CSV table of C-alpha atoms and ligand atoms in Angstrom, one decimal:
chain,number,residue,atom,x,y,z
B,1,UNK,CA,-5.2,-1.7,-10.3
B,2,UNK,CA,-5.5,-0.3,-6.9
B,3,UNK,CA,-3.2,0.0,-3.6
B,4,UNK,CA,-3.5,0.7,-0.2
B,5,UNK,CA,-0.8,2.7,1.0
B,6,UNK,CA,-0.4,2.9,4.9
B,7,UNK,CA,1.6,4.9,7.3
B,8,UNK,CA,0.7,4.0,10.7
B,9,UNK,CA,1.8,5.4,13.7
B,10,UNK,CA,1.5,4.7,17.5
B,11,UNK,CA,-2.0,6.8,17.0
B,12,UNK,CA,-2.3,7.9,13.9
B,13,UNK,CA,-2.8,5.7,10.3
B,14,UNK,CA,-2.2,8.0,7.3
B,15,UNK,CA,-3.8,6.2,4.5
B,16,UNK,CA,-4.0,6.3,0.7
B,17,UNK,CA,-5.6,5.0,-2.4
B,18,UNK,CA,-3.8,5.1,-6.0
B,19,UNK,CA,-4.7,4.4,-9.2
B,20,UNK,CA,-1.9,2.6,-10.8
B,21,UNK,CA,-2.7,2.8,-13.9
B,22,UNK,CA,-3.0,6.5,-13.9
B,23,UNK,CA,-1.0,7.5,-10.6
B,24,UNK,CA,-3.9,9.1,-9.9
B,25,UNK,CA,-4.8,9.6,-5.8
B,26,UNK,CA,-7.9,8.7,-5.1
B,27,UNK,CA,-8.2,9.7,-2.0
B,28,UNK,CA,-5.9,10.1,0.9
B,29,UNK,CA,-6.7,10.8,4.8
B,30,UNK,CA,-5.5,10.5,8.3
B,31,UNK,CA,-6.9,9.6,11.1
B,32,UNK,CA,-5.3,11.1,14.6
B,33,UNK,CA,-5.4,10.6,18.7
B,34,UNK,CA,-6.1,6.5,18.4
B,35,UNK,CA,-7.0,5.2,21.7
B,36,UNK,CA,-7.8,9.0,22.9
B,37,UNK,CA,-12.2,10.2,23.2
B,38,UNK,CA,-12.3,11.8,20.3
B,39,UNK,CA,-10.1,10.9,17.4
B,40,UNK,CA,-10.2,12.8,14.3
B,41,UNK,CA,-10.4,11.7,10.4
B,42,UNK,CA,-9.9,14.1,7.6
B,43,UNK,CA,-10.2,11.8,4.5
B,44,UNK,CA,-9.7,13.8,1.0
B,45,UNK,CA,-11.2,11.7,-2.4
B,46,UNK,CA,-11.5,12.0,-5.5
B,47,UNK,CA,-14.9,13.3,-7.7
B,48,UNK,CA,-16.2,12.3,-10.8
B,49,UNK,CA,-15.4,15.6,-12.4
B,50,UNK,CA,-11.3,15.7,-11.6
B,51,UNK,CA,-11.9,17.5,-8.0
B,52,UNK,CA,-10.0,16.5,-5.0
B,53,UNK,CA,-13.3,17.2,-1.4
B,54,UNK,CA,-12.2,17.3,1.6
B,55,UNK,CA,-14.4,16.2,4.7
B,56,UNK,CA,-13.1,16.4,8.2
B,57,UNK,CA,-15.1,13.8,11.5
B,58,UNK,CA,-14.8,13.6,14.9
B,59,UNK,CA,-15.7,9.7,17.1
B,60,UNK,CA,-14.1,7.8,19.5
B,61,UNK,CA,-11.8,4.5,18.2
B,62,UNK,CA,-10.0,2.8,20.6
B,63,UNK,CA,-7.3,1.3,18.5
B,64,UNK,CA,-5.7,0.8,14.6
B,65,UNK,CA,-8.3,-2.1,14.0
B,66,UNK,CA,-10.8,0.0,15.0
B,67,UNK,CA,-9.4,3.5,13.2
B,68,UNK,CA,-9.2,0.9,10.5
B,69,UNK,CA,-12.4,0.1,10.1
B,70,UNK,CA,-13.4,4.2,10.0
B,71,UNK,CA,-11.2,4.3,7.0
B,72,UNK,CA,-13.1,1.9,4.7
B,73,UNK,CA,-16.4,3.3,5.9
B,74,UNK,CA,-15.8,6.9,5.4
B,75,UNK,CA,-14.3,5.9,1.6
B,76,UNK,CA,-17.5,3.4,1.6
B,77,UNK,CA,-19.7,6.2,1.9
B,78,UNK,CA,-17.3,8.9,-0.5
B,79,UNK,CA,-18.6,6.4,-4.1
B,80,UNK,CA,-14.8,4.6,-3.3
B,81,UNK,CA,-16.7,1.0,-2.6
B,82,UNK,CA,-15.6,-1.1,-5.7
B,83,UNK,CA,-12.0,0.4,-5.3
B,84,UNK,CA,-11.4,-1.2,-2.5
B,85,UNK,CA,-12.5,-4.5,-2.7
B,86,UNK,CA,-10.9,-4.6,-5.9
B,87,UNK,CA,-7.5,-3.7,-4.4
B,88,UNK,CA,-4.6,-5.5,-6.0
B,89,UNK,CA,-2.9,-5.4,-3.0
B,90,UNK,CA,-2.4,-3.0,0.6
B,91,UNK,CA,1.9,-1.9,1.3
B,92,UNK,CA,3.0,-0.6,4.4
B,93,UNK,CA,5.3,1.7,5.3
B,94,UNK,CA,7.9,-0.3,8.3
B,95,UNK,CA,10.1,2.2,10.0
B,96,UNK,CA,13.0,-0.7,10.9
B,97,UNK,CA,14.3,-3.4,8.4
B,98,UNK,CA,17.2,-4.0,11.0
B,99,UNK,CA,19.3,-6.3,8.4
B,100,UNK,CA,16.9,-8.4,7.7
B,101,UNK,CA,14.9,-7.4,4.8
B,102,UNK,CA,17.1,-5.6,2.2
B,103,UNK,CA,13.8,-4.5,0.1
B,104,UNK,CA,10.0,-4.9,0.4
B,105,UNK,CA,7.7,-8.3,1.6
B,106,UNK,CA,5.0,-10.0,1.0
B,107,UNK,CA,3.8,-10.9,4.8
B,108,UNK,CA,3.5,-13.5,6.1
B,109,UNK,CA,4.1,-14.3,9.5
B,110,UNK,CA,7.5,-14.8,9.6
B,111,UNK,CA,7.8,-11.6,8.3
B,112,UNK,CA,5.8,-9.6,11.0
B,113,UNK,CA,7.5,-12.0,13.6
B,114,UNK,CA,11.0,-10.8,12.5
B,115,UNK,CA,9.4,-7.3,12.2
B,116,UNK,CA,8.4,-7.3,15.6
B,117,UNK,CA,12.5,-8.9,16.6
B,118,UNK,CA,13.3,-5.7,15.2
B,119,UNK,CA,11.1,-3.5,17.4
B,120,UNK,CA,14.7,-3.4,20.1
B,121,UNK,CA,15.3,-1.3,16.6
B,122,UNK,CA,13.0,0.7,16.8
B,123,UNK,CA,10.3,0.7,19.9
B,124,UNK,CA,8.6,4.0,18.8
B,125,UNK,CA,8.3,2.7,15.7
B,126,UNK,CA,8.0,-0.9,14.4
B,127,UNK,CA,4.9,-2.1,17.3
B,128,UNK,CA,3.4,0.8,15.6
B,129,UNK,CA,3.7,-0.4,12.2
B,130,UNK,CA,2.6,-3.7,13.1
B,131,UNK,CA,-0.5,-3.5,14.7
B,132,UNK,CA,-1.7,-1.4,11.5
B,133,UNK,CA,-0.6,-5.1,9.6
B,134,UNK,CA,-3.1,-7.3,11.7
B,135,UNK,CA,-5.1,-5.2,11.5
B,136,UNK,CA,-4.9,-5.2,7.9
B,137,UNK,CA,-4.4,-8.7,7.6
B,138,UNK,CA,-7.9,-9.2,10.1
B,139,UNK,CA,-10.1,-7.2,8.3
B,140,UNK,CA,-8.4,-7.5,3.8
B,141,UNK,CA,-7.1,-11.2,4.7
B,142,UNK,CA,-7.6,-11.5,1.0
B,143,UNK,CA,-6.1,-8.8,-0.5
B,144,UNK,CA,-1.2,-9.4,-0.6
B,145,UNK,CA,0.0,-7.2,1.7
B,146,UNK,CA,3.5,-5.6,1.6
B,147,UNK,CA,6.4,-4.4,3.5
B,148,UNK,CA,8.7,-1.3,2.5
B,149,UNK,CA,11.3,-0.9,4.8
B,150,UNK,CA,12.3,3.1,6.0
B,151,UNK,CA,15.7,0.9,6.2
B,152,UNK,CA,15.9,-1.1,2.9
B,153,UNK,CA,17.4,1.5,-0.3
B,154,UNK,CA,20.6,2.0,2.7
B,155,UNK,CA,21.3,-2.0,2.9
B,156,UNK,CA,23.9,-2.0,-0.2
B,157,UNK,CA,26.1,0.1,2.7
B,158,UNK,CA,29.6,-0.7,1.9
B,159,UNK,CA,30.5,-2.5,5.7
B,160,UNK,CA,33.9,0.3,5.9
B,161,UNK,CA,30.4,3.0,6.0
B,162,UNK,CA,28.2,1.6,8.2
B,163,UNK,CA,30.2,0.1,10.2
B,164,UNK,CA,31.0,2.4,14.1
B,165,UNK,CA,34.3,2.2,15.2
B,166,UNK,CA,33.5,0.6,18.5
B,167,UNK,CA,34.1,-2.8,19.6
B,168,UNK,CA,32.7,-5.5,17.4
B,169,UNK,CA,31.0,-7.4,20.1
B,170,UNK,CA,28.4,-4.6,19.4
B,171,UNK,CA,27.5,-4.8,15.6
B,172,UNK,CA,27.1,-9.4,16.7
B,173,UNK,CA,24.9,-8.8,20.0
B,174,UNK,CA,22.7,-6.4,19.3
B,175,UNK,CA,23.2,-5.4,15.8
B,176,UNK,CA,24.7,-1.9,16.4
B,177,UNK,CA,25.5,-0.2,13.2
B,178,UNK,CA,24.4,2.2,11.1
B,179,UNK,CA,20.9,2.0,9.1
B,180,UNK,CA,20.0,5.3,7.9
B,181,UNK,CA,16.2,5.7,6.9
B,182,UNK,CA,14.0,8.2,4.5
B,183,UNK,CA,14.5,5.2,2.1
B,184,UNK,CA,11.9,5.5,-0.6
B,185,UNK,CA,11.8,9.3,-0.4
B,186,UNK,CA,16.1,8.6,-1.3
B,187,UNK,CA,15.3,5.9,-3.7
B,188,UNK,CA,11.8,8.1,-5.1
B,189,UNK,CA,14.0,11.2,-6.2
B,190,UNK,CA,16.5,9.2,-7.6
B,191,UNK,CA,14.4,7.0,-9.9
B,192,UNK,CA,13.0,11.0,-11.0
B,193,UNK,CA,15.9,11.8,-11.2
B,194,UNK,CA,16.9,10.1,-14.2
B,195,UNK,CA,13.4,9.6,-15.7
B,196,UNK,CA,14.2,13.8,-15.5
B,197,UNK,CA,17.6,12.8,-17.4
B,198,UNK,CA,16.6,11.0,-19.7
B,199,UNK,CA,20.1,8.3,-18.1
B,200,UNK,CA,19.9,5.1,-17.0
B,201,UNK,CA,20.0,5.2,-13.1
B,202,UNK,CA,22.4,2.9,-13.2
B,203,UNK,CA,25.2,5.3,-14.7
B,204,UNK,CA,24.0,8.3,-12.4
B,205,UNK,CA,26.0,9.7,-8.8
B,206,UNK,CA,23.6,11.4,-7.2
B,207,UNK,CA,23.7,13.7,-3.6
B,208,UNK,CA,19.6,14.0,-3.0
B,209,UNK,CA,18.6,15.8,0.2
B,210,UNK,CA,15.4,14.7,2.1
B,211,UNK,CA,15.2,18.1,4.0
B,212,UNK,CA,12.0,18.2,6.4
B,213,UNK,CA,11.2,18.3,10.6
B,214,UNK,CA,13.2,15.2,10.2
B,215,UNK,CA,16.2,15.4,7.5
B,216,UNK,CA,18.7,12.8,5.6
B,217,UNK,CA,22.0,13.2,3.2
B,218,UNK,CA,22.5,10.4,1.4
B,219,UNK,CA,25.2,9.1,-1.1
B,220,UNK,CA,23.7,7.8,-4.4
B,221,UNK,CA,26.0,5.3,-6.8
B,222,UNK,CA,24.1,4.5,-9.7
B,223,UNK,CA,20.6,3.6,-7.6
B,224,UNK,CA,22.2,2.4,-4.8
B,225,UNK,CA,22.2,4.2,-1.5
B,226,UNK,CA,26.1,4.0,-0.9
B,227,UNK,CA,26.7,5.8,2.4
B,228,UNK,CA,23.8,7.5,4.4
B,229,UNK,CA,23.6,10.4,7.2
B,230,UNK,CA,21.1,8.6,9.7
B,231,UNK,CA,22.4,6.0,12.1
B,232,UNK,CA,21.4,3.4,14.6
B,233,UNK,CA,18.6,5.9,15.0
B,234,UNK,CA,16.8,9.0,12.7
B,235,UNK,CA,19.0,11.3,15.4
B,236,UNK,CA,22.2,11.3,13.9
B,237,UNK,CA,23.6,13.1,10.7
B,238,UNK,CA,21.9,16.3,9.5
B,239,UNK,CA,19.6,19.5,12.1
B,240,UNK,CA,16.4,18.6,11.9
B,241,UNK,CA,13.3,20.2,13.5
B,242,UNK,CA,14.0,18.5,17.0
B,243,UNK,CA,16.8,15.5,16.1
B,244,UNK,CA,20.3,17.6,16.9
B,245,UNK,CA,22.0,15.9,13.8
B,246,UNK,CA,25.6,14.6,14.7
B,247,UNK,CA,27.2,16.1,18.1
B,248,UNK,CA,30.1,14.6,20.1
B,249,UNK,CA,29.1,10.7,21.5
B,250,UNK,CA,31.0,12.0,24.9
B,251,UNK,CA,27.6,14.5,24.8
B,252,UNK,CA,25.2,12.1,26.5
B,253,UNK,CA,27.6,11.5,29.9
B,254,UNK,CA,28.5,15.5,30.1
B,255,UNK,CA,24.9,16.1,30.4
B,256,UNK,CA,24.1,13.7,32.6
B,257,UNK,CA,27.3,14.6,35.4
B,258,UNK,CA,26.5,18.4,35.6
B,259,UNK,CA,22.8,18.3,35.1
B,260,UNK,CA,22.5,14.7,37.2
B,261,UNK,CA,19.1,13.9,34.1
B,262,UNK,CA,18.2,10.9,33.9
B,263,UNK,CA,19.3,9.2,30.4
B,264,UNK,CA,15.7,8.8,29.4
B,265,UNK,CA,15.4,12.9,30.0
B,266,UNK,CA,18.7,13.7,27.8
B,267,UNK,CA,17.0,10.8,25.1
B,268,UNK,CA,14.4,13.4,25.1
B,269,UNK,CA,16.6,16.4,24.6
B,270,UNK,CA,18.4,15.2,22.4
B,271,UNK,CA,15.2,13.9,20.5
B,272,UNK,CA,12.3,16.3,20.7
B,273,UNK,CA,14.3,19.8,22.2
B,274,UNK,CA,16.9,19.5,19.9
B,275,UNK,CA,17.9,20.9,16.4
B,276,UNK,CA,16.6,24.1,15.2
B,277,UNK,CA,13.9,24.5,17.8
B,278,UNK,CA,17.1,23.4,20.2
B,279,UNK,CA,18.8,27.0,18.7
B,280,UNK,CA,15.8,28.7,18.4
B,281,UNK,CA,12.4,27.6,20.1
B,282,UNK,CA,11.0,26.8,16.9
B,283,UNK,CA,10.8,24.0,14.7
B,284,UNK,CA,8.5,24.9,11.7
B,285,UNK,CA,11.2,26.5,9.5
B,286,UNK,CA,9.0,29.2,7.6
B,287,UNK,CA,9.2,30.6,11.3
B,288,UNK,CA,12.7,30.8,11.4
B,289,UNK,CA,12.7,32.4,8.2
B,290,UNK,CA,10.6,35.2,8.4
B,291,UNK,CA,11.6,35.6,12.4
B,292,UNK,CA,15.3,35.6,10.8
B,293,UNK,CA,14.5,37.8,8.7
B,294,UNK,CA,13.5,40.2,10.7
B,295,UNK,CA,17.0,39.3,12.8
B,296,UNK,CA,16.0,37.6,15.0
B,297,UNK,CA,19.7,36.3,16.5
B,298,UNK,CA,19.1,32.9,17.7
B,299,UNK,CA,16.6,32.0,14.4
B,300,UNK,CA,20.2,33.3,12.0
B,301,UNK,CA,22.0,31.0,14.4
B,302,UNK,CA,19.4,28.1,13.9
B,303,UNK,CA,19.8,29.0,9.8
B,304,UNK,CA,23.4,29.4,9.3
B,305,UNK,CA,23.8,26.1,11.8
B,306,UNK,CA,21.5,24.4,9.2
B,307,UNK,CA,22.8,25.3,6.3
B,308,UNK,CA,26.4,24.5,7.2
B,309,UNK,CA,25.9,21.3,8.4
B,310,UNK,CA,24.0,20.2,4.9
B,311,UNK,CA,27.5,21.8,2.6
B,312,UNK,CA,29.3,20.2,4.9
B,313,UNK,CA,27.6,16.4,3.9
B,314,UNK,CA,27.3,18.3,0.1
B,315,UNK,CA,31.1,17.8,0.0
B,316,UNK,CA,31.3,14.8,2.1
B,317,UNK,CA,29.6,12.6,0.2
B,318,UNK,CA,30.8,14.3,-3.6
B,319,UNK,CA,34.5,13.4,-2.2
B,320,UNK,CA,32.5,9.3,-1.7
B,321,UNK,CA,31.4,9.5,-4.8
B,322,UNK,CA,34.3,11.0,-6.7
B,323,UNK,CA,31.9,13.4,-8.3
B,324,UNK,CA,28.1,13.9,-8.8
B,325,UNK,CA,25.8,14.1,-11.7
B,326,UNK,CA,23.3,15.7,-9.4
B,327,UNK,CA,22.2,17.5,-6.1
B,328,UNK,CA,18.8,16.8,-5.1
B,329,UNK,CA,16.5,18.9,-3.3
B,330,UNK,CA,13.3,17.6,-1.3
B,331,UNK,CA,11.2,17.1,1.9
B,332,UNK,CA,8.7,20.0,2.7
B,333,UNK,CA,11.8,22.8,3.4
B,334,UNK,CA,14.1,21.0,0.3
B,335,UNK,CA,11.2,21.7,-1.7
B,336,UNK,CA,9.6,24.8,-1.0
B,337,UNK,CA,12.9,26.6,0.5
B,338,UNK,CA,14.7,28.7,-2.0
B,339,UNK,CA,16.9,30.5,0.8
B,340,UNK,CA,18.4,27.3,2.1
B,341,UNK,CA,19.3,25.5,-0.6
B,342,UNK,CA,21.0,28.8,-1.6
B,343,UNK,CA,22.7,28.7,1.4
B,344,UNK,CA,23.5,24.6,1.8
B,345,UNK,CA,25.7,25.5,-2.1
B,346,UNK,CA,27.6,28.6,-1.0
B,347,UNK,CA,30.5,28.7,-2.2
B,348,UNK,CA,30.7,24.8,-3.6
B,349,UNK,CA,31.3,26.2,-7.4
B,350,UNK,CA,34.3,24.8,-7.6
B,351,UNK,CA,32.4,21.3,-7.1
B,352,UNK,CA,30.6,21.7,-10.4
B,353,UNK,CA,27.3,23.0,-7.8
B,354,UNK,CA,25.7,26.9,-8.5
B,355,UNK,CA,22.3,27.8,-8.3
B,356,UNK,CA,20.7,30.1,-10.4
B,357,UNK,CA,19.0,32.9,-8.3
B,358,UNK,CA,15.7,32.9,-11.0
B,359,UNK,CA,15.6,29.7,-11.4
B,360,UNK,CA,16.1,28.7,-7.7
B,361,UNK,CA,13.0,31.1,-7.0
B,362,UNK,CA,10.8,30.7,-9.2
B,363,UNK,CA,8.4,27.7,-7.5
B,364,UNK,CA,6.9,25.2,-9.2
B,365,UNK,CA,5.3,21.4,-8.3
B,366,UNK,CA,7.1,19.6,-11.0
B,367,UNK,CA,10.8,18.4,-11.4
B,368,UNK,CA,13.0,21.5,-11.9
B,369,UNK,CA,16.7,22.7,-12.3
B,370,UNK,CA,17.7,25.6,-10.1
B,371,UNK,CA,21.9,25.2,-11.5
B,372,UNK,CA,23.3,27.4,-14.0
B,373,UNK,CA,22.8,26.6,-17.4
B,374,UNK,CA,27.2,26.1,-16.8
B,375,UNK,CA,27.8,24.9,-14.4
B,376,UNK,CA,28.5,20.8,-14.6
B,377,UNK,CA,26.3,19.4,-11.5
B,378,UNK,CA,23.2,19.7,-12.7
B,379,UNK,CA,21.1,20.7,-8.6
B,380,UNK,CA,16.9,19.9,-8.8
B,381,UNK,CA,13.6,20.2,-6.6
B,382,UNK,CA,12.3,17.2,-6.6
B,383,UNK,CA,8.8,17.2,-4.8
B,384,UNK,CA,8.8,13.7,-2.7
B,385,UNK,CA,6.2,11.3,-2.9
B,386,UNK,CA,6.9,8.8,-0.7
B,387,UNK,CA,3.1,7.2,-0.8
B,388,UNK,CA,3.6,6.8,-4.9
B,389,UNK,CA,6.7,4.8,-4.3
B,390,UNK,CA,5.4,2.1,-1.8
B,391,UNK,CA,3.1,2.0,-3.6
B,392,UNK,CA,4.8,1.1,-6.3
B,393,UNK,CA,7.1,-1.2,-4.9
B,394,UNK,CA,3.8,-3.1,-3.0
B,395,UNK,CA,3.0,-3.5,-7.5
B,396,UNK,CA,6.3,-5.1,-7.8
B,397,UNK,CA,6.6,-7.2,-5.0
B,398,UNK,CA,3.4,-9.3,-5.8
B,399,UNK,CA,3.5,-9.0,-9.4
B,400,UNK,CA,7.5,-10.7,-8.5
B,401,UNK,CA,5.6,-13.5,-6.2
B,402,UNK,CA,9.0,-12.4,-3.9
S,501,AMP,P1,8.2,17.7,6.1
S,501,AMP,O1,8.6,16.9,7.2
S,501,AMP,O2,8.6,17.3,5.5
S,501,AMP,O3,6.1,17.9,6.5
S,501,AMP,O4,8.4,19.9,6.4
S,501,AMP,C1,8.2,20.0,7.5
S,501,AMP,C2,9.0,21.2,6.7
S,501,AMP,O5,8.5,22.0,5.9
S,501,AMP,C3,9.1,21.8,8.4
S,501,AMP,O6,9.7,22.9,8.3
S,501,AMP,C4,8.5,23.4,7.2
S,501,AMP,O7,8.5,24.5,8.2
S,501,AMP,C5,9.0,23.6,5.9
S,501,AMP,N1,8.2,24.6,5.5
S,501,AMP,C6,6.7,23.0,4.2
S,501,AMP,N2,7.1,25.1,3.8
S,501,AMP,C7,7.9,25.7,3.4
S,501,AMP,C8,8.1,27.1,2.1
S,501,AMP,N3,7.7,27.6,2.2
S,501,AMP,N4,9.5,27.2,3.4
S,501,AMP,C9,10.1,27.1,3.8
S,501,AMP,N5,9.7,26.5,4.9
S,501,AMP,C10,8.7,25.7,4.5
């Protein structure tokens, strides 16, 4: 049984073909610069001998429909014709499901309409997701297609956690509330943790930390997200590569008054020129760590700020959950940076969190424990796999006929 997973941006399409019996990725790739004269395609596929081969191609791709057709052709050329013909389903990552979608759904006209209505909440992402959905429906009309929402996992947050203390009419009129993002990743690593412990997810209290270029934390009780650090948009919460995370809400007005920048310019500043980049000029954590190793003062400051913010969220979510079984690190930084993991947990021994230096410094691609043996709280590193989670949810949704 094969699933095609599509994650579409405004000028890109990432894809994977996953075999659900073996969990093998049969092919994966990305088209970038759609709409520009030279679009590029990177495509990697599994060969009969079990090894992967990769090619890079360029050509003009006018829109997402052409992009998808190019992917189909390259998949054909690399021996995947049968796999594409026999697709069980197509799973689309959709960023914003608002309050309408608490779980994945089979895509039909009503669903498309609802995703379109959510565009004001995700003006960059939902339109890009929709063009890919429409292209895939046109190219694969006979294959069931499922929308899997980044926001859905957080839809069970209680009202006292998701409301902002602003006039209630803003919620009623404009849907102003906290939604949370990275849901498929938080959900995937929560399930992986339960499998690792051999315990039902229902019994576990977890803090999941997705630390990548975007970063968010979640408090997960019994497999449900009861609080998360991102809000109305993915700008709130942890410090990120280029996003500021939590700030005083009056800061944009103050900057506007002092600098004369427009709200659009400030919006762009807080999303694209802030976070780690705003402090030290770089958003790639590897570069920042290497500069910090050379005692670069601003790189050191940005690391201190990054880890301090994570620690504050661990403390807050520990209180929210009333104790935890595990804290989980995932995402490019969470999976790969021992120094960020240990510094974010420094001084938390009284909460039962103690990192073992040797385990923390042993890299692995598997789920692994990095806590000291006697620590009451487990600390786990779990590689995330949002595409696999989308594929799993696509199969479940189609099988249940939802
Ligand atoms: P993601 O958005 O999940 O792909 O994560 C991207 C971030 O992970 C970037 O800031 C990378 O610098 C960071 N990253 C990847 N590998 C490492 C590593 N070995 N050590 C520290 N950070 C890393």
